[in-house]
Amino acid sequence: MAKHKTHYEECDVLVVGGGMAGTGATFEARHWGRDLKIICVEKANIDRSGAVAQGLYAINCYMGMQWDENQPEDHVRYARNDLMGMVREDLGYDMARHVDSTVHMFDEWGLPMMKNEKTGRYLREGKWQIMIHGESYKPIVAEAAKKSADKIYNRIMVTHLLMDEAKENRIGGAVGFNMRTGDFHVFRSKTVIVAAGGASHIFKPRAVGEGMGRTWYAPWSNGSAYALPIAAGAKMTQMENRIVLCRFKDGYGPVGAYFLHLKTYTQNANGENYEKKWYDQTKELVGEYIDHHPTPTCLRNHAFIQEVASGNGPIHMVTTEAFQDPHLETVGWENFLGMTVGQAVVWASQNIDPKYTNPELTTSEPYVMGSHATCSGAWVSGPEDLSPPEYFWGYNRMLTIDGLFGAGDTVGGSAHKFSSGSFTEGRLAAKAAVKYIEDQKAKGIKVSDKQCDDFKKTVYKPLDNYTVAQNEITGGTVSPSYISPIQGLQRLQKIMDEYVGGITSNYMTNGNLLKKGLELLAWLQEDLEHVGAEDYHQLMRAWELKHRALTSQCVTEHTLFREETRWPGYYYRGDHMKLDDENWHCLTVSRRDPKTGKFTLEKVPVYHIVDEKEKKKAS
Ligand SMILES: Cc1cc2nc3c(=O)[nH]c(=O)nc-3n(C[C@H](O)[C@H](O)[C@H](O)COP(=O)(O)OP(=O)(O)OC[C@H]3O[C@@H](n4cnc5c(N)ncnc54)[C@H](O)[C@@H]3O)c2cc1C
């Protein structure tokens, strides 16, 4: 252990993860905290890290309030509808009322925005989306963060949060290691903002073997955003609300621009519109939610899944009509070149020219995240002026640990934030973190060297496991004493896939399967004490796996707790196939006791704040 040098930093605001939310937090922390010491720690390199690494073609969350295109209330209703009622409306409203100012800054910073030639407004792709030439999106927001931070640390994976030893349930910083040098880094900090993205690769992906690593969500998003706070004892919400995406097959290419801008549509193998065929069956399951407009994302998936299961697949996107228009053809290709180049390559390899062949669609494996058409994540305080007492405890976006904040995929309950909303939420969290410091809430924090040294031993244990046992095997990769990160990952994915509602079971699970899944996950956790890493890259893989495994336990506990099928098309509880508003029109909140590792779950009321406000105004 001595061979790994330890570096110490003390700071005021520590941002973990320099993706969209993390760059927003770093930028805003400087605005409010001119004299504070602000550090951002990133696992990759913030110039090209996170889900936006490759670029985007649209900013999916923009109100357009300056032109009265939409108001925050409209967005809250939209997100509520899409999530079958289950959102934190205080958080959604708060994000929506600020998101336009974020987008205007992106414009000022040089992000090429497409404009409507007639109106001069941003070019709309859909009601909420505006189109950009977004290959440079991430470097642009990274520059803002770089100019704001005292220091950006790239290539450091944060593995644990540090807790204050002077006052219970207060944050003290974080630790991690540098994947290139192997050095250990201790960041003692008055506040920590976790912005470490969502979780891919916890369910077995469709692309395995030669295609492994090809996923819809960023393959390097490994659930640290959840595992870090869960391990420290913070409460989580809606972790059962995993997302399944309908995407172009094998390349996971996005379909939004195709539906919204190119006006392409889907059909089954017989050339039929299949969605309406499933109306009565879906109504049986979810009641009037199927009549909502737009149809919730999960219910559209449901029709897709049922149609394929009934023998009428594959489902195709009809591109051959739109692609006859040279302008739309260009848009269709550029859409991939700006953010999912791999889809164009897959089509080339399969000899698909969408002008002449309608490409196949598929439903993806599930992902856990908090910023898309889904809202798993940490249970956070909302803003003072909007949140009911159950949702407010002092500082906006603060988790249930004092001084620990979250933003973007980290935060649960606030769906449909996307890139711009995640950056905005980072800004909101940073503003609150600075206020927390100004209010003297971070005085007298004590983090002993012992706490840091104990974590150091834990962090490097996979290297020790490998070093001690490597000579026991003379060939191959199977050791009697340790498992490799890839072996552990595949075991995790198999458990989640078969027991918790992945692709193999067509997203179906039930109470018995979930209980068995939890048992297998507990044994996996035991074996992860014996994960072996041969180098620093594998050490990162080992810690990614550990974070994924903890996130998975939380997902499984939540899925077991909610005894209904709230989102058919995301997953099914076979023993409770119907949506049950009488018993489950509520949010689920969990906490894992860091001492015992046991989860406890509770129901928390879901408040429909926006329409309550309207009703009050009317009366
Ligand atoms: C395929 C795809 C398409 C999308 N399309 C659109 C779109 O068209 N329009 C739109 O507006 N939005 C889109 N989104 C959504 C948008 O990208 C996300 O909402 C947004 O990036 C979430 O921000 P975040 O900061 O929470 O996560 P990220 O931006 O992913 O950032 C997380 C960061 O944390 C780092 N990190 C992770 N773990 C650790 C750790 N342990 N230690 C240190 N650092 C860590 C990661 O490297 C990463 O840089 C898309 C997302 C995907 C995946």
XYZ file of C-alpha atoms and ligand atoms in Angstrom:
672
model
C 0.000 0.000 0.000
C 2.901 2.300 0.791
C 3.828 2.344 -2.876
C 0.700 4.377 -3.591
C 1.386 7.992 -2.832
C -1.418 9.927 -1.094
C -2.316 13.487 -2.120
C -4.408 15.683 0.145
C -6.644 18.574 -0.897
C -8.898 20.749 1.230
C -11.704 22.611 -0.457
C -15.130 24.182 -0.040
C -17.044 22.659 -2.930
C -16.101 19.273 -4.357
C -17.879 18.253 -7.543
C -17.755 14.518 -8.280
C -18.136 13.932 -12.031
C -17.573 16.562 -14.704
C -20.412 15.686 -17.085
C -23.352 17.968 -17.798
C -24.470 18.398 -14.183
C -20.909 18.561 -12.861
C -19.800 21.268 -15.270
C -22.968 23.233 -14.432
C -22.233 22.890 -10.714
C -18.596 23.927 -11.081
C -19.527 26.969 -13.152
C -22.267 28.151 -10.807
C -20.294 27.509 -7.620
C -17.799 30.125 -8.792
C -20.576 32.622 -9.566
C -21.887 32.553 -5.978
C -18.663 31.626 -4.211
C -16.058 34.041 -5.570
C -13.520 33.253 -2.830
C -14.296 29.603 -2.329
C -12.033 26.761 -3.308
C -13.835 24.690 -5.939
C -12.591 21.353 -7.227
C -14.064 19.050 -9.826
C -12.957 15.399 -9.956
C -13.644 13.390 -13.093
C -13.104 9.736 -13.913
C -12.299 10.425 -17.582
C -11.384 13.837 -19.017
C -14.047 16.507 -18.778
C -13.455 17.624 -22.369
C -15.063 14.391 -23.582
C -16.703 12.679 -20.655
C -20.172 11.478 -19.711
C -23.243 10.796 -21.780
C -22.605 13.853 -23.973
C -19.005 12.878 -24.774
C -19.692 12.281 -28.445
C -21.987 15.288 -28.843
C -25.736 15.700 -29.242
C -27.977 16.809 -32.048
C -30.721 18.336 -29.939
C -31.137 20.009 -26.583
C -34.142 18.128 -25.298
C -35.300 20.525 -22.619
C -35.964 24.141 -23.550
C -39.148 25.967 -22.575
C -38.883 28.984 -24.905
C -40.498 31.242 -22.320
C -39.212 34.368 -24.091
C -41.566 33.534 -26.961
C -44.277 32.049 -24.759
C -43.750 28.669 -26.393
C -44.066 26.724 -23.115
C -44.212 27.435 -19.416
C -42.663 25.399 -16.561
C -46.153 24.211 -15.556
C -46.542 22.623 -18.999
C -43.286 20.755 -18.566
C -44.303 19.469 -15.138
C -47.560 18.134 -16.597
C -45.631 16.553 -19.455
C -43.125 14.787 -17.175
C -45.861 13.713 -14.780
C -47.858 12.239 -17.631
C -44.876 10.413 -19.089
C -43.886 8.907 -15.734
C -47.440 7.681 -15.019
C -47.900 10.298 -12.295
C -44.747 9.582 -10.314
C -42.553 12.695 -10.262
C -41.386 15.315 -7.784
C -43.162 18.318 -9.244
C -41.263 20.782 -7.052
C -37.952 19.640 -8.539
C -39.298 19.526 -12.082
C -40.784 23.007 -11.865
C -37.613 24.417 -10.336
C -35.480 22.991 -13.135
C -37.914 24.118 -15.843
C -38.122 27.721 -14.641
C -34.319 28.043 -14.896
C -33.440 25.903 -17.898
C -33.871 28.585 -20.569
C -31.175 30.746 -18.993
C -28.794 27.790 -19.208
C -29.489 27.313 -22.907
C -28.976 31.035 -23.554
C -25.528 30.739 -21.975
C -24.673 27.783 -24.222
C -25.625 29.998 -27.161
C -23.395 32.837 -25.883
C -20.514 30.400 -25.346
C -20.558 29.461 -29.012
C -22.643 26.285 -29.235
C -23.977 26.321 -32.810
C -27.772 26.510 -32.484
C -30.033 25.921 -35.459
C -32.451 28.763 -36.097
C -35.845 28.877 -37.730
C -35.209 31.063 -40.774
C -38.676 32.599 -40.728
C -39.056 33.392 -37.036
C -35.416 33.697 -35.939
C -36.234 31.480 -32.975
C -34.365 28.298 -32.070
C -35.383 25.565 -34.490
C -37.762 23.197 -32.789
C -37.522 19.460 -33.305
C -40.469 18.849 -31.015
C -42.397 20.655 -28.312
C -39.426 20.572 -25.902
C -36.429 19.932 -28.165
C -34.327 22.439 -30.085
C -31.772 21.450 -32.688
C -28.046 22.100 -32.433
C -24.862 21.255 -34.282
C -23.710 19.638 -31.095
C -20.495 17.775 -31.774
C -18.677 20.408 -29.684
C -21.282 20.534 -26.902
C -19.163 18.846 -24.238
C -15.874 20.742 -24.826
C -17.859 23.991 -24.639
C -19.400 23.311 -21.237
C -16.083 21.845 -20.053
C -14.367 25.135 -20.853
C -16.818 26.998 -18.615
C -16.044 24.584 -15.788
C -12.292 24.797 -16.345
C -12.396 28.587 -16.151
C -14.419 28.397 -12.925
C -12.664 25.704 -10.889
C -9.531 26.121 -8.816
C -8.570 22.723 -10.092
C -9.984 19.996 -12.307
C -8.672 16.508 -11.596
C -9.081 14.198 -14.578
C -8.626 10.412 -14.498
C -9.584 10.071 -10.852
C -12.329 7.678 -9.953
C -14.063 8.600 -6.714
C -14.738 5.419 -4.772
C -16.080 6.572 -1.379
C -17.522 9.583 0.391
C -15.849 10.758 3.592
C -18.058 11.427 6.610
C -17.557 14.067 9.278
C -16.544 12.561 12.620
C -17.528 15.651 14.645
C -21.224 15.741 13.731
C -23.351 12.800 12.763
C -24.717 12.537 9.236
C -22.564 15.331 7.777
C -20.333 15.036 4.752
C -16.562 15.481 4.980
C -15.319 14.938 1.407
C -14.418 12.017 -0.857
C -11.546 9.731 -1.827
C -10.481 8.101 -5.056
C -7.508 6.977 -7.077
C -5.830 8.081 -10.270
C -6.184 5.414 -12.929
C -2.949 6.413 -14.682
C -0.540 6.943 -11.755
C -2.224 4.739 -9.179
C -1.971 7.539 -6.598
C -4.557 7.868 -3.849
C -6.412 11.182 -3.513
C -8.110 12.544 -0.417
C -10.411 15.529 -0.840
C -11.542 16.980 2.470
C -14.421 19.253 1.607
C -17.166 21.281 3.265
C -19.693 20.235 0.636
C -19.817 17.544 -2.024
C -21.974 17.608 -5.146
C -22.372 14.158 -6.667
C -22.897 14.397 -10.420
C -21.565 11.038 -11.588
C -24.157 10.095 -14.240
C -26.473 7.062 -14.520
C -25.918 3.306 -14.685
C -25.497 1.160 -17.765
C -24.367 -2.479 -17.804
C -26.163 -3.540 -14.671
C -28.640 -5.561 -16.743
C -27.271 -7.916 -19.367
C -27.051 -5.911 -22.598
C -28.363 -7.075 -25.963
C -24.871 -6.574 -27.381
C -22.635 -9.284 -25.915
C -19.462 -10.997 -27.122
C -18.148 -9.127 -30.140
C -20.564 -6.277 -29.506
C -19.938 -5.886 -25.804
C -19.640 -2.269 -24.747
C -22.213 -1.163 -27.278
C -25.061 0.104 -25.147
C -27.530 2.938 -25.413
C -26.455 4.732 -22.256
C -22.796 5.625 -21.896
C -20.947 2.362 -21.131
C -18.749 4.144 -18.600
C -21.735 5.317 -16.530
C -21.400 2.804 -13.730
C -23.815 3.917 -11.044
C -21.315 5.775 -8.824
C -23.954 8.500 -8.594
C -26.094 6.021 -6.647
C -23.540 3.787 -4.953
C -21.631 6.662 -3.329
C -24.666 8.072 -1.476
C -26.234 4.626 -0.834
C -23.039 3.421 0.850
C -22.990 6.529 3.032
C -26.611 5.991 4.141
C -28.447 8.588 2.024
C -32.070 7.959 1.039
C -32.930 7.030 -2.548
C -36.178 7.233 -4.484
C -37.899 5.510 -7.423
C -34.972 3.151 -8.004
C -37.416 0.618 -9.489
C -38.163 3.063 -12.314
C -35.498 1.725 -14.707
C -35.823 2.793 -18.351
C -36.083 0.722 -21.529
C -35.537 2.535 -24.819
C -36.925 1.870 -28.250
C -33.948 2.442 -30.559
C -32.523 1.441 -33.932
C -31.365 -2.138 -33.650
C -27.734 -2.995 -32.829
C -26.396 0.569 -32.923
C -28.850 2.072 -30.378
C -29.197 5.087 -32.675
C -31.688 7.670 -31.407
C -35.190 7.840 -32.864
C -36.336 11.254 -31.570
C -35.329 13.312 -34.582
C -36.730 10.632 -36.872
C -40.173 10.720 -35.267
C -40.321 14.431 -34.585
C -38.460 16.092 -37.411
C -38.471 13.565 -40.233
C -42.015 12.397 -39.363
C -41.077 8.763 -39.867
C -43.331 6.142 -38.244
C -43.227 2.518 -37.137
C -44.943 -0.600 -38.432
C -44.825 -4.347 -37.843
C -43.471 -6.940 -40.265
C -46.810 -6.957 -42.111
C -46.723 -3.217 -42.664
C -49.432 -2.564 -40.030
C -49.695 0.167 -37.425
C -49.620 -2.054 -34.357
C -49.917 0.422 -31.479
C -53.672 0.772 -31.599
C -54.092 -3.023 -31.608
C -52.937 -3.065 -27.976
C -55.201 -0.287 -26.744
C -57.831 -2.467 -24.997
C -55.281 -4.773 -23.437
C -53.252 -1.824 -22.130
C -56.391 -0.139 -20.795
C -57.066 -3.310 -18.775
C -53.646 -2.909 -17.155
C -53.340 0.835 -16.578
C -56.847 2.300 -16.995
C -57.171 5.851 -18.230
C -53.392 6.451 -18.382
C -53.473 4.978 -21.900
C -55.711 7.866 -22.997
C -53.186 10.493 -21.939
C -51.465 12.541 -24.586
C -48.684 12.093 -25.512
C -48.781 8.346 -24.854
C -46.314 7.668 -22.011
C -42.984 6.247 -23.229
C -43.399 3.007 -21.269
C -46.814 2.317 -22.819
C -45.459 2.753 -26.325
C -42.749 0.244 -25.407
C -45.470 -2.039 -24.073
C -47.248 -2.164 -27.446
C -43.896 -2.845 -29.151
C -42.993 -5.678 -26.767
C -46.452 -7.272 -27.024
C -46.457 -7.064 -30.807
C -43.093 -8.793 -31.093
C -44.087 -11.416 -28.491
C -47.246 -12.163 -30.468
C -45.172 -13.079 -33.488
C -45.455 -9.974 -35.625
C -41.904 -8.679 -35.396
C -39.609 -7.271 -36.400
C -40.794 -3.703 -36.001
C -39.464 -1.277 -38.588
C -39.062 2.462 -38.780
C -40.457 3.625 -42.112
C -37.650 5.820 -43.415
C -37.996 5.143 -47.134
C -40.605 7.896 -47.590
C -38.882 10.725 -45.675
C -35.455 9.909 -47.120
C -36.635 10.695 -50.638
C -36.383 14.357 -49.579
C -32.637 15.210 -49.832
C -32.848 17.679 -46.938
C -34.456 15.129 -44.615
C -32.015 12.482 -45.769
C -29.139 14.749 -44.745
C -30.751 15.461 -41.385
C -31.275 11.731 -40.825
C -27.585 10.936 -41.328
C -26.257 14.021 -39.543
C -28.367 13.082 -36.566
C -26.116 10.061 -36.071
C -22.874 11.709 -37.076
C -23.326 14.302 -34.320
C -23.917 11.805 -31.514
C -24.072 8.083 -32.404
C -21.631 7.482 -35.224
C -21.808 3.769 -34.456
C -25.349 3.500 -35.862
C -24.195 4.685 -39.280
C -21.382 2.127 -39.147
C -23.782 -0.671 -38.168
C -26.078 0.191 -41.083
C -23.125 0.258 -43.458
C -22.019 -3.162 -42.178
C -25.532 -4.579 -42.636
C -25.978 -3.008 -46.063
C -28.876 -0.835 -44.923
C -29.509 2.405 -46.767
C -32.567 3.890 -45.037
C -33.574 5.508 -48.321
C -34.384 2.059 -49.707
C -34.676 -0.207 -46.640
C -36.727 0.406 -43.513
C -34.352 -0.274 -40.588
C -35.302 -2.469 -37.629
C -36.004 -1.124 -34.177
C -35.625 -2.920 -30.863
C -36.230 -2.339 -27.168
C -33.047 -2.028 -25.146
C -31.931 -3.627 -21.917
C -32.922 -1.528 -18.863
C -30.817 1.381 -17.564
C -30.937 3.276 -14.290
C -30.812 7.036 -14.515
C -32.518 10.189 -13.365
C -32.547 12.627 -16.238
C -34.390 10.975 -19.150
C -37.914 9.480 -19.397
C -37.197 7.983 -15.989
C -36.287 9.356 -12.580
C -34.355 6.976 -10.341
C -31.974 8.609 -7.917
C -31.317 10.311 -4.638
C -34.058 11.696 -2.438
C -33.265 15.405 -2.225
C -34.679 18.536 -0.681
C -36.552 20.809 -3.067
C -36.565 24.609 -3.206
C -37.982 26.543 -0.272
C -40.694 28.379 -2.207
C -42.245 25.290 -3.829
C -41.728 22.204 -1.749
C -44.179 20.791 0.801
C -42.658 19.948 4.230
C -41.939 16.284 3.342
C -39.838 17.495 0.418
C -37.896 20.293 2.091
C -35.071 20.219 4.618
C -33.112 23.404 4.218
C -31.082 23.406 1.028
C -32.150 22.803 -2.537
C -30.887 19.467 -3.971
C -29.320 18.436 -0.661
C -29.551 14.718 0.012
C -30.486 13.354 3.421
C -26.840 13.749 4.464
C -25.928 17.309 5.464
C -23.654 19.021 2.963
C -24.094 16.309 0.311
C -25.813 17.566 -2.844
C -26.789 15.957 -6.129
C -27.617 16.914 -9.715
C -28.463 15.376 -13.083
C -28.817 11.607 -13.177
C -27.993 11.495 -9.474
C -31.260 13.146 -8.440
C -34.441 11.098 -8.327
C -37.985 12.224 -9.009
C -37.169 14.858 -11.630
C -37.460 13.281 -15.058
C -36.971 14.813 -18.514
C -34.121 17.124 -17.560
C -31.812 15.874 -20.275
C -28.524 17.679 -20.967
C -29.695 21.257 -20.401
C -31.795 20.393 -17.347
C -28.919 18.419 -15.819
C -26.560 21.367 -16.254
C -29.271 23.564 -14.720
C -29.724 21.242 -11.769
C -25.955 21.353 -11.238
C -26.232 25.126 -11.051
C -29.079 24.914 -8.540
C -27.196 22.446 -6.353
C -24.040 24.587 -6.402
C -25.913 27.744 -5.438
C -27.415 25.900 -2.470
C -24.049 24.386 -1.499
C -22.477 27.849 -1.370
C -25.352 29.098 0.806
C -24.853 26.105 3.114
C -21.231 27.171 3.594
C -22.164 30.838 4.052
C -24.709 29.832 6.692
C -21.801 28.306 8.652
C -23.254 24.807 8.410
C -19.901 23.299 7.550
C -17.981 24.509 10.600
C -15.762 22.139 12.551
C -15.763 19.188 10.176
C -13.344 16.491 11.270
C -12.077 13.795 8.960
C -9.317 11.773 10.613
C -6.313 10.327 8.833
C -7.518 6.943 10.049
C -10.745 7.233 8.075
C -8.739 8.061 4.940
C -6.181 5.296 5.538
C -8.915 2.711 6.060
C -10.430 3.653 2.731
C -7.013 3.500 1.119
C -6.617 -0.124 2.226
C -10.080 -0.955 0.901
C -9.507 0.769 -2.428
C -6.329 -1.141 -3.299
C -7.488 -4.514 -2.000
C -8.313 -5.840 -5.500
C -4.652 -5.257 -6.491
C -3.524 -7.180 -3.401
C -5.986 -10.013 -4.132
C -4.483 -10.397 -7.570
C -0.848 -10.079 -6.490
C -1.206 -12.714 -3.789
C -3.109 -15.264 -5.868
C -1.902 -14.793 -9.440
C 0.634 -17.622 -9.307
C -2.022 -20.148 -8.369
C -3.065 -20.372 -11.995
C -0.747 -21.372 -14.781
C -3.064 -20.679 -17.716
C -6.417 -19.118 -18.519
C -8.247 -16.616 -16.352
C -10.106 -18.703 -13.777
C -8.587 -18.497 -10.321
C -9.636 -20.390 -7.203
C -8.973 -17.300 -5.098
C -10.241 -14.256 -6.942
C -12.721 -13.285 -9.628
C -11.869 -10.793 -12.330
C -13.992 -7.659 -12.838
C -15.407 -8.985 -16.128
C -16.397 -12.293 -14.523
C -18.119 -10.404 -11.708
C -19.832 -8.061 -14.150
C -21.249 -10.904 -16.216
C -22.507 -12.617 -13.079
C -24.190 -9.401 -11.953
C -25.791 -8.875 -15.357
C -27.115 -12.429 -15.406
C -28.744 -12.015 -12.000
C -30.330 -8.695 -12.904
C -31.419 -9.963 -16.304
C -33.046 -13.192 -15.162
C -34.448 -12.166 -11.786
C -35.103 -8.429 -11.941
C -36.801 -8.063 -15.324
C -34.228 -7.817 -18.105
C -34.402 -8.769 -21.761
C -34.186 -12.550 -21.304
C -37.470 -12.661 -19.396
C -39.025 -9.988 -21.638
C -38.868 -7.534 -18.697
C -40.958 -9.854 -16.473
C -40.282 -10.454 -12.797
C -42.235 -11.215 -9.607
C -41.829 -11.303 -5.837
C -40.257 -14.763 -5.764
C -37.775 -13.983 -8.492
C -36.834 -10.711 -6.833
C -36.243 -12.385 -3.472
C -34.033 -14.967 -5.132
C -32.261 -12.167 -6.997
C -31.539 -10.420 -3.703
C -30.106 -13.617 -2.264
C -27.802 -14.042 -5.270
C -26.782 -10.393 -5.130
C -25.835 -10.789 -1.465
C -23.574 -13.719 -2.356
C -22.096 -11.734 -5.185
C -21.333 -8.933 -2.725
C -19.471 -11.435 -0.547
C -17.434 -12.636 -3.502
C -16.643 -9.087 -4.578
C -14.392 -8.899 -1.533
C -12.229 -11.237 -3.603
C -12.231 -9.352 -6.879
C -8.724 -9.204 -8.322
C -7.217 -6.401 -10.414
C -3.993 -6.830 -12.342
C -3.438 -3.113 -13.074
C -4.949 0.306 -12.408
C -7.361 0.032 -15.284
C -8.699 -3.220 -13.867
C -8.812 -1.565 -10.447
C -11.195 0.957 -11.982
C -13.221 -1.916 -13.449
C -13.330 -3.524 -10.006
C -14.703 -0.360 -8.398
C -17.120 0.232 -11.237
C -18.420 -3.275 -10.624
C -18.769 -2.723 -6.889
C -20.739 0.468 -7.525
C -22.926 -1.328 -10.063
C -23.596 -4.168 -7.626
C -24.709 -1.832 -4.830
C -26.911 0.105 -7.238
C -28.427 -3.203 -8.378
C -29.295 -4.229 -4.841
C -31.133 -0.961 -4.373
C -32.994 -1.378 -7.695
C -34.056 -4.894 -6.702
C -35.230 -3.864 -3.226
C -37.353 -1.096 -4.745
C -38.786 -3.393 -7.421
C -39.809 -5.858 -4.713
C -41.354 -3.121 -2.572
C -43.661 -1.633 -5.237
C -46.332 -4.288 -5.605
C -47.831 -3.187 -8.890
C -46.862 -2.770 -12.533
C -46.715 1.022 -12.725
C -44.726 1.227 -15.966
C -45.562 -1.688 -18.287
C -42.958 -1.577 -21.033
C -40.208 -0.768 -18.519
C -40.864 -3.899 -16.430
C -43.690 -6.164 -15.287
C -44.440 -7.545 -11.847
C -46.136 -10.769 -12.980
C -47.716 -11.200 -9.559
C -49.174 -7.659 -9.662
C -49.801 -7.022 -13.333
C -52.055 -3.991 -12.928
C -51.307 -0.408 -12.066
C -52.751 0.138 -8.591
C -53.411 3.808 -7.884
C -55.274 3.051 -4.699
C -52.223 1.614 -2.957
C -49.273 2.807 -5.003
C -49.939 6.380 -6.104
C -46.859 7.308 -4.101
C -43.095 7.599 -4.307
C -40.878 4.863 -2.909
C -37.961 5.853 -0.694
C -35.219 3.564 0.625
C -32.285 3.789 2.969
C -29.473 1.308 3.424
C -28.009 1.208 6.894
C -24.237 1.536 6.343
C -23.532 -0.557 9.457
C -25.743 -3.554 8.686
C -26.154 -3.270 4.912
C -29.929 -3.725 5.351
C -32.397 -1.672 3.307
C -35.612 -0.200 4.716
C -38.317 1.131 2.411
C -41.222 3.507 2.833
C -43.978 5.124 0.814
C -43.916 8.925 0.542
C -46.850 10.964 -0.824
C -46.621 12.277 -4.355
C -47.960 15.848 -4.488
C -49.418 17.234 -7.685
C -48.312 20.731 -6.871
C -48.883 22.375 -10.227
C -52.545 21.595 -10.556
C -53.146 22.202 -6.871
C -51.810 25.719 -7.517
C -54.207 26.079 -10.453
C -57.131 24.843 -8.394
C -56.342 27.311 -5.619
C -56.143 30.158 -8.135
C -59.535 29.194 -9.557
C -61.301 28.984 -6.180
C -27.303 8.061 -25.984
C -27.812 9.292 -25.310
C -28.480 10.238 -26.025
C -28.934 11.393 -25.415
N -29.522 12.321 -26.178
C -29.825 13.511 -25.650
C -30.268 14.552 -26.491
O -30.417 14.366 -27.702
N -30.524 15.754 -25.938
C -30.361 15.994 -24.603
O -30.590 17.117 -24.168
N -29.945 15.015 -23.772
C -29.670 13.789 -24.261
N -29.208 12.780 -23.447
C -29.246 12.966 -21.993
C -28.034 13.691 -21.397
O -26.893 13.242 -21.991
C -28.037 13.430 -19.881
O -29.272 13.852 -19.375
C -26.931 14.186 -19.145
O -25.682 13.949 -19.718
C -26.912 13.792 -17.672
O -25.950 14.566 -17.029
P -25.083 14.009 -15.788
O -24.107 15.042 -15.446
O -25.999 13.499 -14.745
O -24.328 12.724 -16.374
P -23.102 12.712 -17.405
O -23.197 13.849 -18.345
O -23.055 11.345 -17.975
O -21.837 12.961 -16.488
C -21.417 12.071 -15.476
C -19.915 12.252 -15.294
O -19.471 11.612 -14.097
C -18.240 10.953 -14.359
N -18.097 9.887 -13.356
C -18.843 8.768 -13.248
N -18.467 8.071 -12.175
C -17.469 8.761 -11.589
C -16.665 8.534 -10.433
N -16.838 7.472 -9.667
N -15.708 9.440 -10.132
C -15.522 10.547 -10.911
N -16.250 10.807 -12.019
C -17.223 9.925 -12.330
C -18.393 10.462 -15.786
O -17.151 10.152 -16.382
C -19.112 11.638 -16.431
O -18.208 12.599 -16.927
C -28.748 11.597 -24.018
C -28.069 10.614 -23.286
C -27.592 9.489 -23.932
C -26.844 8.469 -23.162
